[in-house]
Amino acid sequence: MLANLQSASIAVFGAGVMGRSITALALGRGVDVVLIDVSDDVLQDARAEITQQMRHGQLMGAFPAGRTPGTLTATLSGEAAADAAVVIEAITEDASLKARVMTEISRTIPAGVPLITNTSGIPVAELAKSVRRPAELAGVHFMNPAYLIEMVEVVRGPQTGDDAMAAVLSFLERLGKKTVVVRDAPGFVTSRLLHPMINEAARIVAEGTASVESVDRLMHGCLGHPTGPLRTADLIGLDNLADALRLLAERTGNSTFEPCELLMEKVRRGDLGRKTGRGFYDYGEVLS
Amino acid sequence: MNQDPATTAEGIAQAITAFVSKRVGADVPADQDLFESGLVSSLFAMELVVHLEQAFSVQILGDDLKRDNFRSVRAMTALVLRLNGAGHATGA
Ligand SMILES: NC(=O)c1ccc[n+]([C@@H]2O[C@H](COP(=O)([O-])OP(=O)(O)OC[C@H]3O[C@@H](n4cnc5c(N)ncnc54)[C@H](O)[C@@H]3O)[C@@H](O)[C@H]2O)c1
């Protein structure tokens, strides 16, 4: 099974924040990538940003020296995933959209090809209802930027099979990732902890207890958080964060997880974080 | 044209210092190791690359894309001078 994984390409659905940085990671490791989105404009932006991200990865020494980068194919056609050795779903965090696209993807790819979802917190078991072969679906929670962050959270759904787990873990090893495998639950481990913390950080700012900068400086200086929760929020994308929080609230029944008013207001204004140049912080021009 | 501040070491160092100090909100001596001191995050490191390329019309490629070249204002100045120098030699 998967004997040709070493030479084969992967397919990534969704060319947003995560699809791009996962693609840069794979290319930098010498893996060819077929990147699929529904928008031509998005794909064009993605090409340019991925080029910069690969330079960024090189700058930070994230890729093995001397490795020939993989080649990128960006396309609107989901059929292009048919030959991939591994397929990664990284589309918008919307449960019904994901269910529909998962069904399409699992119709396109042959048996034996592991399907990975990069969802922030929709249980793998829920998404498994939409695929033909639930045993071949697993969660891999890459973090942004995927080419720099060494560790990923791997989620084994109740139906995920041993073969698929083994294939996913060996693929991640090829990408140079350290892994921690957890069981399936809304938000898994990292989103269950991080997303509510960011939501609270935003509430603290809205209540006037402290400024954005002060919250981050305290979490950094006193508690060793690498950037502070609100800078992290800007890196994630505030729209994605709000979607993920809403899904977490629904699936845990904990209404404090509902995205707070300040977060929603920023999303309504289109201040989505680094990707639009402004979120909790102002970034001037967008890095791309 | 020898006076063009974008081509003298001093002018380049001044421009880079101004950019970095403004972004990190602190004075930055030319020799300070920006990575070790924690002043420069990995994302800002890439912004430095893009900024130098745009501000000094250079392209930073291949083996030049390494952290050591961006470690301090002095290191960045040397890089820009070298890349600029190469361009001027062929253009002169
Ligand atoms: N942003 C983060 O830091 C982060 C971290 C870990 C996991 N995630 C998860 O990764 C996934 C993607 O998040 P993102 O931040 O990249 O979102 P994003 O909004 O930046 O990008 C989503 C992309 O999916 C595309 N898309 C929508 N429908 C599609 C379809 N049918 N086929 C192909 N592409 C389609 C959209 O056009 C968009 O470009 C989500 O599940 C999110 O929760 C995000």
Short mmCIF file of C-alpha atoms and ligand atoms in Angstrom, two decimals:
data_model
loop_
_atom_site.label_atom_id
_atom_site.label_comp_id
_atom_site.label_asym_id
_atom_site.label_seq_id
_atom_site.Cartn_x
_atom_site.Cartn_y
_atom_site.Cartn_z
CA MET A 1 0.00 0.00 0.00
CA LEU A 2 1.18 3.49 -0.84
CA ALA A 3 4.44 2.12 -2.16
CA ASN A 4 4.92 5.13 -4.40
CA LEU A 5 4.43 7.72 -1.67
CA GLN A 6 8.07 8.78 -1.96
CA SER A 7 7.72 10.01 -5.52
CA ALA A 8 4.06 10.89 -5.69
CA SER A 9 2.35 14.22 -5.41
CA ILE A 10 -0.22 15.39 -2.93
CA ALA A 11 -3.40 17.39 -3.47
CA VAL A 12 -4.52 20.29 -1.26
CA PHE A 13 -8.11 21.60 -1.39
CA GLY A 14 -8.41 25.28 -0.42
CA ALA A 15 -5.76 27.89 -1.29
CA GLY A 16 -6.35 30.16 1.69
CA VAL A 17 -4.09 30.83 4.66
CA MET A 18 -3.55 27.15 5.47
CA GLY A 19 -3.64 25.67 1.97
CA ARG A 20 -0.83 28.05 1.03
CA SER A 21 1.40 27.38 3.97
CA ILE A 22 0.89 23.60 3.78
CA THR A 23 1.73 23.78 0.07
CA ALA A 24 4.90 25.77 0.80
CA LEU A 25 5.86 23.16 3.40
CA ALA A 26 5.42 20.26 0.96
CA LEU A 27 7.17 22.01 -1.93
CA GLY A 28 10.09 22.93 0.29
CA ARG A 29 10.41 19.27 1.21
CA GLY A 30 10.49 18.24 -2.45
CA VAL A 31 6.89 17.03 -2.71
CA ASP A 32 4.84 18.04 -5.79
CA VAL A 33 1.51 19.70 -4.98
CA VAL A 34 -1.77 20.07 -6.83
CA LEU A 35 -3.54 23.01 -5.18
CA ILE A 36 -7.28 23.38 -5.78
CA ASP A 37 -9.58 26.31 -5.07
CA VAL A 38 -12.87 27.64 -6.42
CA SER A 39 -11.49 31.08 -7.28
CA ASP A 40 -8.98 31.97 -9.97
CA ASP A 41 -8.03 35.18 -8.18
CA VAL A 42 -7.32 33.25 -5.01
CA LEU A 43 -5.11 30.81 -6.92
CA GLN A 44 -3.17 33.65 -8.48
CA ASP A 45 -2.57 35.30 -5.09
CA ALA A 46 -1.69 31.92 -3.67
CA ARG A 47 1.05 31.33 -6.26
CA ALA A 48 2.73 34.61 -5.41
CA GLU A 49 2.44 34.14 -1.67
CA ILE A 50 3.68 30.54 -1.78
CA THR A 51 6.79 31.73 -3.63
CA GLN A 52 7.46 34.19 -0.81
CA GLN A 53 6.68 31.59 1.84
CA MET A 54 9.22 29.21 0.33
CA ARG A 55 11.81 31.99 0.50
CA HIS A 56 10.76 32.59 4.09
CA GLY A 57 11.17 28.89 4.89
CA GLN A 58 14.62 28.92 3.31
CA LEU A 59 15.56 32.05 5.24
CA MET A 60 14.63 30.38 8.51
CA GLY A 61 16.41 27.15 7.60
CA ALA A 62 13.13 25.22 7.60
CA PHE A 63 13.85 23.12 4.51
CA PRO A 64 16.56 20.51 4.07
CA ALA A 65 19.53 22.03 2.21
CA GLY A 66 20.06 21.02 -1.38
CA ARG A 67 16.63 19.48 -1.88
CA THR A 68 15.00 20.27 -5.21
CA PRO A 69 11.65 21.92 -4.45
CA GLY A 70 8.48 20.21 -5.62
CA THR A 71 6.43 21.66 -8.47
CA LEU A 72 3.15 23.47 -7.95
CA THR A 73 0.05 22.98 -10.07
CA ALA A 74 -2.76 25.38 -9.17
CA THR A 75 -6.14 24.52 -10.62
CA LEU A 76 -9.91 24.94 -10.33
CA SER A 77 -10.49 21.27 -11.08
CA GLY A 78 -11.08 18.90 -8.19
CA GLU A 79 -10.50 16.01 -10.61
CA ALA A 80 -6.83 16.92 -10.57
CA ALA A 81 -6.62 15.27 -7.15
CA ALA A 82 -7.23 11.83 -8.66
CA ASP A 83 -3.53 10.86 -8.87
CA ALA A 84 -2.44 12.19 -5.49
CA ALA A 85 -0.87 9.88 -2.89
CA VAL A 86 -2.33 11.95 -0.04
CA VAL A 87 -5.18 14.46 -0.13
CA ILE A 88 -5.49 17.34 2.34
CA GLU A 89 -8.72 19.28 2.79
CA ALA A 90 -8.09 22.87 3.95
CA ILE A 91 -11.22 24.72 2.84
CA THR A 92 -13.29 27.24 4.79
CA GLU A 93 -14.34 26.15 8.31
CA ASP A 94 -18.00 25.56 7.45
CA ALA A 95 -19.44 22.19 8.46
CA SER A 96 -21.97 21.81 5.64
CA LEU A 97 -19.56 23.05 2.97
CA LYS A 98 -16.93 20.63 4.24
CA ALA A 99 -19.47 17.77 4.23
CA ARG A 100 -20.31 18.47 0.59
CA VAL A 101 -16.70 18.85 -0.55
CA MET A 102 -15.61 15.76 1.41
CA THR A 103 -18.20 13.73 -0.48
CA GLU A 104 -16.88 15.04 -3.80
CA ILE A 105 -13.27 14.40 -2.86
CA SER A 106 -13.89 10.87 -1.68
CA ARG A 107 -15.64 10.12 -4.99
CA THR A 108 -12.59 11.36 -6.90
CA ILE A 109 -9.78 9.59 -5.09
CA PRO A 110 -9.15 5.85 -5.24
CA ALA A 111 -9.22 3.50 -2.26
CA GLY A 112 -5.99 3.45 -0.28
CA VAL A 113 -5.33 7.18 -0.51
CA PRO A 114 -5.49 8.76 2.94
CA LEU A 115 -7.74 11.81 3.21
CA ILE A 116 -6.64 14.40 5.75
CA THR A 117 -8.81 17.19 7.10
CA ASN A 118 -7.13 20.30 8.47
CA THR A 119 -10.27 21.42 10.31
CA SER A 120 -9.64 23.44 13.46
CA GLY A 121 -12.19 21.53 15.44
CA ILE A 122 -15.03 19.80 13.61
CA PRO A 123 -14.90 16.23 14.91
CA VAL A 124 -13.44 13.79 12.41
CA ALA A 125 -16.35 11.45 13.18
CA GLU A 126 -18.79 14.10 11.95
CA LEU A 127 -16.89 14.60 8.67
CA ALA A 128 -16.53 10.83 8.30
CA LYS A 129 -20.28 10.62 7.66
CA SER A 130 -19.72 12.33 4.31
CA VAL A 131 -16.95 10.14 2.92
CA ARG A 132 -17.05 6.76 1.23
CA ARG A 133 -14.25 5.20 3.27
CA PRO A 134 -14.29 6.58 6.83
CA ALA A 135 -11.35 4.32 7.73
CA GLU A 136 -9.15 6.42 5.43
CA LEU A 137 -10.01 9.80 6.98
CA ALA A 138 -7.87 11.39 9.71
CA GLY A 139 -7.38 14.87 11.12
CA VAL A 140 -4.06 16.67 10.90
CA HIS A 141 -4.13 20.06 12.51
CA PHE A 142 -1.33 22.02 10.88
CA MET A 143 -0.68 25.43 12.42
CA ASN A 144 0.08 28.62 10.53
CA PRO A 145 2.76 28.98 9.20
CA ALA A 146 2.87 25.24 8.58
CA TYR A 147 6.37 25.38 7.06
CA LEU A 148 7.84 26.86 10.27
CA ILE A 149 5.92 25.21 13.10
CA GLU A 150 7.52 21.87 13.75
CA MET A 151 4.67 20.08 15.44
CA VAL A 152 1.22 19.01 14.31
CA GLU A 153 -1.75 17.64 16.21
CA VAL A 154 -2.96 14.39 14.64
CA VAL A 155 -6.56 13.37 15.28
CA ARG A 156 -7.60 9.76 15.08
CA GLY A 157 -11.34 9.49 14.52
CA PRO A 158 -13.27 6.54 15.95
CA GLN A 159 -13.36 4.94 12.50
CA THR A 160 -9.86 5.84 11.33
CA GLY A 161 -8.03 2.63 10.41
CA ASP A 162 -4.51 1.49 11.28
CA ASP A 163 -3.33 1.62 7.67
CA ALA A 164 -4.46 5.20 7.21
CA MET A 165 -2.87 6.25 10.52
CA ALA A 166 0.42 4.63 9.52
CA ALA A 167 0.34 6.29 6.09
CA VAL A 168 -0.48 9.71 7.56
CA LEU A 169 2.28 9.48 10.16
CA SER A 170 4.87 8.43 7.62
CA PHE A 171 3.80 11.27 5.33
CA LEU A 172 4.19 13.73 8.21
CA GLU A 173 7.61 12.34 8.98
CA ARG A 174 8.56 13.01 5.39
CA LEU A 175 7.46 16.60 5.90
CA GLY A 176 9.77 16.78 8.92
CA LYS A 177 6.95 17.14 11.44
CA LYS A 178 6.78 16.03 15.02
CA THR A 179 3.38 14.60 15.88
CA VAL A 180 1.13 14.12 18.86
CA VAL A 181 -1.87 11.85 18.28
CA VAL A 182 -5.08 12.64 20.16
CA ARG A 183 -8.61 11.31 20.19
CA ASP A 184 -11.49 12.93 18.43
CA ALA A 185 -13.45 15.74 20.15
CA PRO A 186 -14.74 19.21 19.23
CA GLY A 187 -11.66 21.45 18.98
CA PHE A 188 -9.37 18.48 19.78
CA VAL A 189 -6.72 19.79 22.20
CA THR A 190 -5.18 22.90 20.69
CA SER A 191 -8.30 24.73 19.43
CA ARG A 192 -10.23 23.80 22.56
CA LEU A 193 -7.58 25.63 24.59
CA LEU A 194 -6.36 28.36 22.26
CA HIS A 195 -9.60 29.60 20.69
CA PRO A 196 -11.44 30.31 23.97
CA MET A 197 -8.29 32.00 25.28
CA ILE A 198 -8.23 34.33 22.29
CA ASN A 199 -11.95 35.01 22.72
CA GLU A 200 -11.36 35.93 26.38
CA ALA A 201 -8.39 38.10 25.41
CA ALA A 202 -10.67 40.04 23.05
CA ARG A 203 -13.32 40.37 25.80
CA ILE A 204 -10.68 41.73 28.17
CA VAL A 205 -9.76 44.39 25.61
CA ALA A 206 -13.44 45.23 24.95
CA GLU A 207 -14.08 45.62 28.69
CA GLY A 208 -11.20 48.10 28.91
CA THR A 209 -9.14 46.09 31.38
CA ALA A 210 -6.05 46.33 29.19
CA SER A 211 -4.96 47.27 25.67
CA VAL A 212 -4.28 44.74 22.93
CA GLU A 213 -0.54 45.30 23.38
CA SER A 214 -0.72 44.90 27.16
CA VAL A 215 -2.60 41.61 26.96
CA ASP A 216 -0.04 40.19 24.56
CA ARG A 217 2.92 41.56 26.48
CA LEU A 218 1.67 39.97 29.70
CA MET A 219 1.00 36.59 28.13
CA HIS A 220 4.42 36.73 26.50
CA GLY A 221 6.47 38.17 29.34
CA CYS A 222 4.83 36.41 32.27
CA LEU A 223 3.60 33.18 30.75
CA GLY A 224 5.96 32.54 27.86
CA HIS A 225 3.35 32.56 25.08
CA PRO A 226 5.43 33.09 21.90
CA THR A 227 3.51 36.06 20.49
CA GLY A 228 0.52 36.67 22.76
CA PRO A 229 -3.02 35.50 21.94
CA LEU A 230 -4.12 38.53 19.92
CA ARG A 231 -1.11 38.50 17.61
CA THR A 232 -1.83 34.80 17.15
CA ALA A 233 -5.44 35.67 16.32
CA ASP A 234 -4.26 37.97 13.54
CA LEU A 235 -2.07 35.22 12.17
CA ILE A 236 -4.94 32.71 12.16
CA GLY A 237 -7.45 35.08 10.51
CA LEU A 238 -10.34 36.51 12.54
CA ASP A 239 -13.04 35.16 10.21
CA ASN A 240 -11.71 31.64 10.58
CA LEU A 241 -11.42 32.14 14.32
CA ALA A 242 -15.04 33.26 14.61
CA ASP A 243 -16.22 30.31 12.51
CA ALA A 244 -14.22 27.86 14.61
CA LEU A 245 -15.49 29.37 17.88
CA ARG A 246 -19.10 29.14 16.73
CA LEU A 247 -18.66 25.49 15.75
CA LEU A 248 -17.00 24.82 19.11
CA ALA A 249 -19.88 26.46 20.99
CA GLU A 250 -22.43 24.42 19.05
CA ARG A 251 -20.64 21.14 19.52
CA THR A 252 -19.75 21.52 23.20
CA GLY A 253 -22.93 23.32 24.27
CA ASN A 254 -20.73 25.92 25.98
CA SER A 255 -22.10 29.31 24.96
CA THR A 256 -19.09 31.26 26.31
CA PHE A 257 -17.25 29.88 23.28
CA GLU A 258 -19.48 31.98 20.97
CA PRO A 259 -17.25 34.60 19.30
CA CYS A 260 -17.38 37.82 21.32
CA GLU A 261 -18.75 41.10 19.99
CA LEU A 262 -15.35 42.73 19.35
CA LEU A 263 -14.27 39.77 17.24
CA MET A 264 -17.52 39.83 15.26
CA GLU A 265 -17.26 43.57 14.73
CA LYS A 266 -13.78 43.19 13.24
CA VAL A 267 -14.99 40.41 10.96
CA ARG A 268 -17.91 42.58 9.78
CA ARG A 269 -15.50 45.42 9.00
CA GLY A 270 -13.26 43.08 7.03
CA ASP A 271 -10.36 43.52 9.44
CA LEU A 272 -9.40 39.87 9.34
CA GLY A 273 -5.81 40.03 10.60
CA ARG A 274 -2.54 39.74 8.74
CA LYS A 275 -4.20 38.51 5.58
CA THR A 276 -6.01 41.84 5.09
CA GLY A 277 -3.33 44.02 6.69
CA ARG A 278 -5.31 44.81 9.83
CA GLY A 279 -6.86 42.93 12.73
CA PHE A 280 -6.04 43.58 16.36
CA TYR A 281 -2.84 45.15 15.01
CA ASP A 282 -2.11 47.22 11.94
CA TYR A 283 0.37 45.64 9.53
CA GLY A 284 0.63 48.41 6.96
CA GLU A 285 1.12 46.58 3.71
CA VAL A 286 0.25 42.89 3.51
CA LEU A 287 3.24 40.60 3.46
CA SER A 288 3.21 38.74 0.19
CA MET B 1 25.81 60.48 -7.66
CA ASN B 2 28.39 59.29 -5.16
CA GLN B 3 26.32 61.23 -2.68
CA ASP B 4 23.19 59.15 -3.22
CA PRO B 5 22.51 57.95 0.35
CA ALA B 6 21.10 54.69 -0.98
CA THR B 7 24.55 53.68 -2.17
CA THR B 8 26.81 54.65 0.76
CA ALA B 9 27.31 52.35 3.70
CA GLU B 10 26.34 55.08 6.09
CA GLY B 11 23.19 55.97 4.21
CA ILE B 12 22.10 52.37 3.91
CA ALA B 13 22.78 51.69 7.58
CA GLN B 14 20.80 54.78 8.57
CA ALA B 15 17.81 53.81 6.46
CA ILE B 16 17.79 50.24 7.77
CA THR B 17 18.20 51.41 11.37
CA ALA B 18 15.26 53.77 10.97
CA PHE B 19 13.05 51.02 9.58
CA VAL B 20 13.98 48.43 12.20
CA SER B 21 13.82 50.80 15.18
CA LYS B 22 10.40 52.01 14.15
CA ARG B 23 9.05 48.49 13.73
CA VAL B 24 10.47 47.09 16.98
CA GLY B 25 9.86 50.28 18.96
CA ALA B 26 13.40 50.45 20.35
CA ASP B 27 16.84 51.82 19.55
CA VAL B 28 18.86 49.31 17.58
CA PRO B 29 22.66 49.55 17.62
CA ALA B 30 24.24 48.47 14.32
CA ASP B 31 25.92 45.44 15.90
CA GLN B 32 23.01 44.16 17.93
CA ASP B 33 22.01 40.57 17.15
CA LEU B 34 18.35 41.05 16.30
CA PHE B 35 17.46 37.37 16.45
CA GLU B 36 19.24 36.59 19.70
CA SER B 37 17.77 39.62 21.42
CA GLY B 38 14.31 38.43 20.40
CA LEU B 39 13.62 41.73 18.65
CA VAL B 40 12.96 40.07 15.34
CA SER B 41 10.36 37.33 15.01
CA SER B 42 10.45 34.88 12.15
CA LEU B 43 7.67 36.76 10.36
CA PHE B 44 9.43 40.09 10.71
CA ALA B 45 12.59 38.47 9.33
CA MET B 46 10.79 37.94 6.03
CA GLU B 47 9.48 41.50 6.11
CA LEU B 48 13.08 42.63 6.36
CA VAL B 49 13.88 40.70 3.18
CA VAL B 50 10.98 42.26 1.30
CA HIS B 51 11.76 45.72 2.67
CA LEU B 52 15.43 45.61 1.66
CA GLU B 53 14.49 44.42 -1.82
CA GLN B 54 12.03 47.25 -2.31
CA ALA B 55 13.95 50.03 -0.60
CA PHE B 56 17.28 49.33 -2.33
CA SER B 57 16.10 47.73 -5.57
CA VAL B 58 18.00 44.52 -4.99
CA GLN B 59 17.03 40.89 -5.29
CA ILE B 60 18.00 38.57 -2.47
CA LEU B 61 18.19 35.08 -3.85
CA GLY B 62 19.63 31.63 -3.32
CA ASP B 63 22.32 31.33 -0.69
CA ASP B 64 21.92 34.96 0.32
CA LEU B 65 18.57 34.02 1.88
CA LYS B 66 19.96 33.03 5.23
CA ARG B 67 19.46 34.40 8.68
CA ASP B 68 23.09 35.47 9.13
CA ASN B 69 22.65 38.15 6.46
CA PHE B 70 19.81 39.73 8.47
CA ARG B 71 21.21 39.24 11.94
CA SER B 72 22.14 42.90 12.50
CA VAL B 73 21.91 46.28 10.80
CA ARG B 74 25.60 45.90 9.94
CA ALA B 75 25.05 42.51 8.29
CA MET B 76 22.12 43.83 6.24
CA THR B 77 24.11 46.87 5.20
CA ALA B 78 26.94 44.66 3.97
CA LEU B 79 24.49 42.53 2.01
CA VAL B 80 22.85 45.52 0.32
CA LEU B 81 26.23 47.07 -0.50
CA ARG B 82 27.43 43.82 -2.04
CA LEU B 83 24.26 43.35 -4.11
CA ASN B 84 24.19 47.01 -5.12
CA GLY B 85 27.87 46.99 -5.97
CA ALA B 86 27.38 44.09 -8.31
CA GLY B 87 24.60 45.96 -10.10
CA HIS B 88 26.64 49.15 -10.41
CA ALA B 89 29.69 47.37 -11.74
CA THR B 90 27.75 46.07 -14.72
CA GLY B 91 25.75 49.25 -15.19
CA ALA B 92 28.69 51.69 -15.07
N1 LIG C 1 -5.91 29.87 9.78
C1 LIG C 1 -5.33 29.06 10.63
O1 LIG C 1 -4.39 29.46 11.33
C2 LIG C 1 -5.75 27.61 10.73
C3 LIG C 1 -4.96 26.75 11.50
C4 LIG C 1 -5.32 25.40 11.56
C5 LIG C 1 -6.43 24.94 10.87
N2 LIG C 1 -7.18 25.81 10.13
C6 LIG C 1 -8.32 25.26 9.37
O2 LIG C 1 -7.89 25.13 8.02
C7 LIG C 1 -9.01 25.29 7.14
C8 LIG C 1 -8.74 26.44 6.18
O3 LIG C 1 -8.60 27.64 6.94
P1 LIG C 1 -7.96 28.96 6.32
O4 LIG C 1 -7.60 29.82 7.46
O5 LIG C 1 -6.95 28.58 5.32
O6 LIG C 1 -9.25 29.57 5.57
P2 LIG C 1 -9.28 30.64 4.40
O7 LIG C 1 -10.59 31.29 4.50
O8 LIG C 1 -8.04 31.47 4.42
O9 LIG C 1 -9.22 29.75 3.07
C9 LIG C 1 -10.21 28.83 2.71
C10 LIG C 1 -10.13 28.62 1.20
O10 LIG C 1 -10.99 27.55 0.83
C11 LIG C 1 -11.48 27.84 -0.45
N3 LIG C 1 -12.62 26.99 -0.77
C12 LIG C 1 -13.94 27.14 -0.37
N4 LIG C 1 -14.68 26.16 -0.90
C13 LIG C 1 -13.85 25.38 -1.64
C14 LIG C 1 -14.04 24.22 -2.44
N5 LIG C 1 -15.25 23.67 -2.60
N6 LIG C 1 -12.96 23.68 -3.07
C15 LIG C 1 -11.73 24.23 -2.95
N7 LIG C 1 -11.50 25.35 -2.20
C16 LIG C 1 -12.56 25.91 -1.55
C17 LIG C 1 -11.81 29.33 -0.36
O11 LIG C 1 -11.92 29.90 -1.66
C18 LIG C 1 -10.59 29.85 0.40
O12 LIG C 1 -9.56 30.24 -0.48
C19 LIG C 1 -10.21 25.52 8.05
O13 LIG C 1 -10.80 24.29 8.31
C20 LIG C 1 -9.57 26.09 9.30
O14 LIG C 1 -10.38 25.95 10.42
C21 LIG C 1 -6.85 27.14 10.05
#
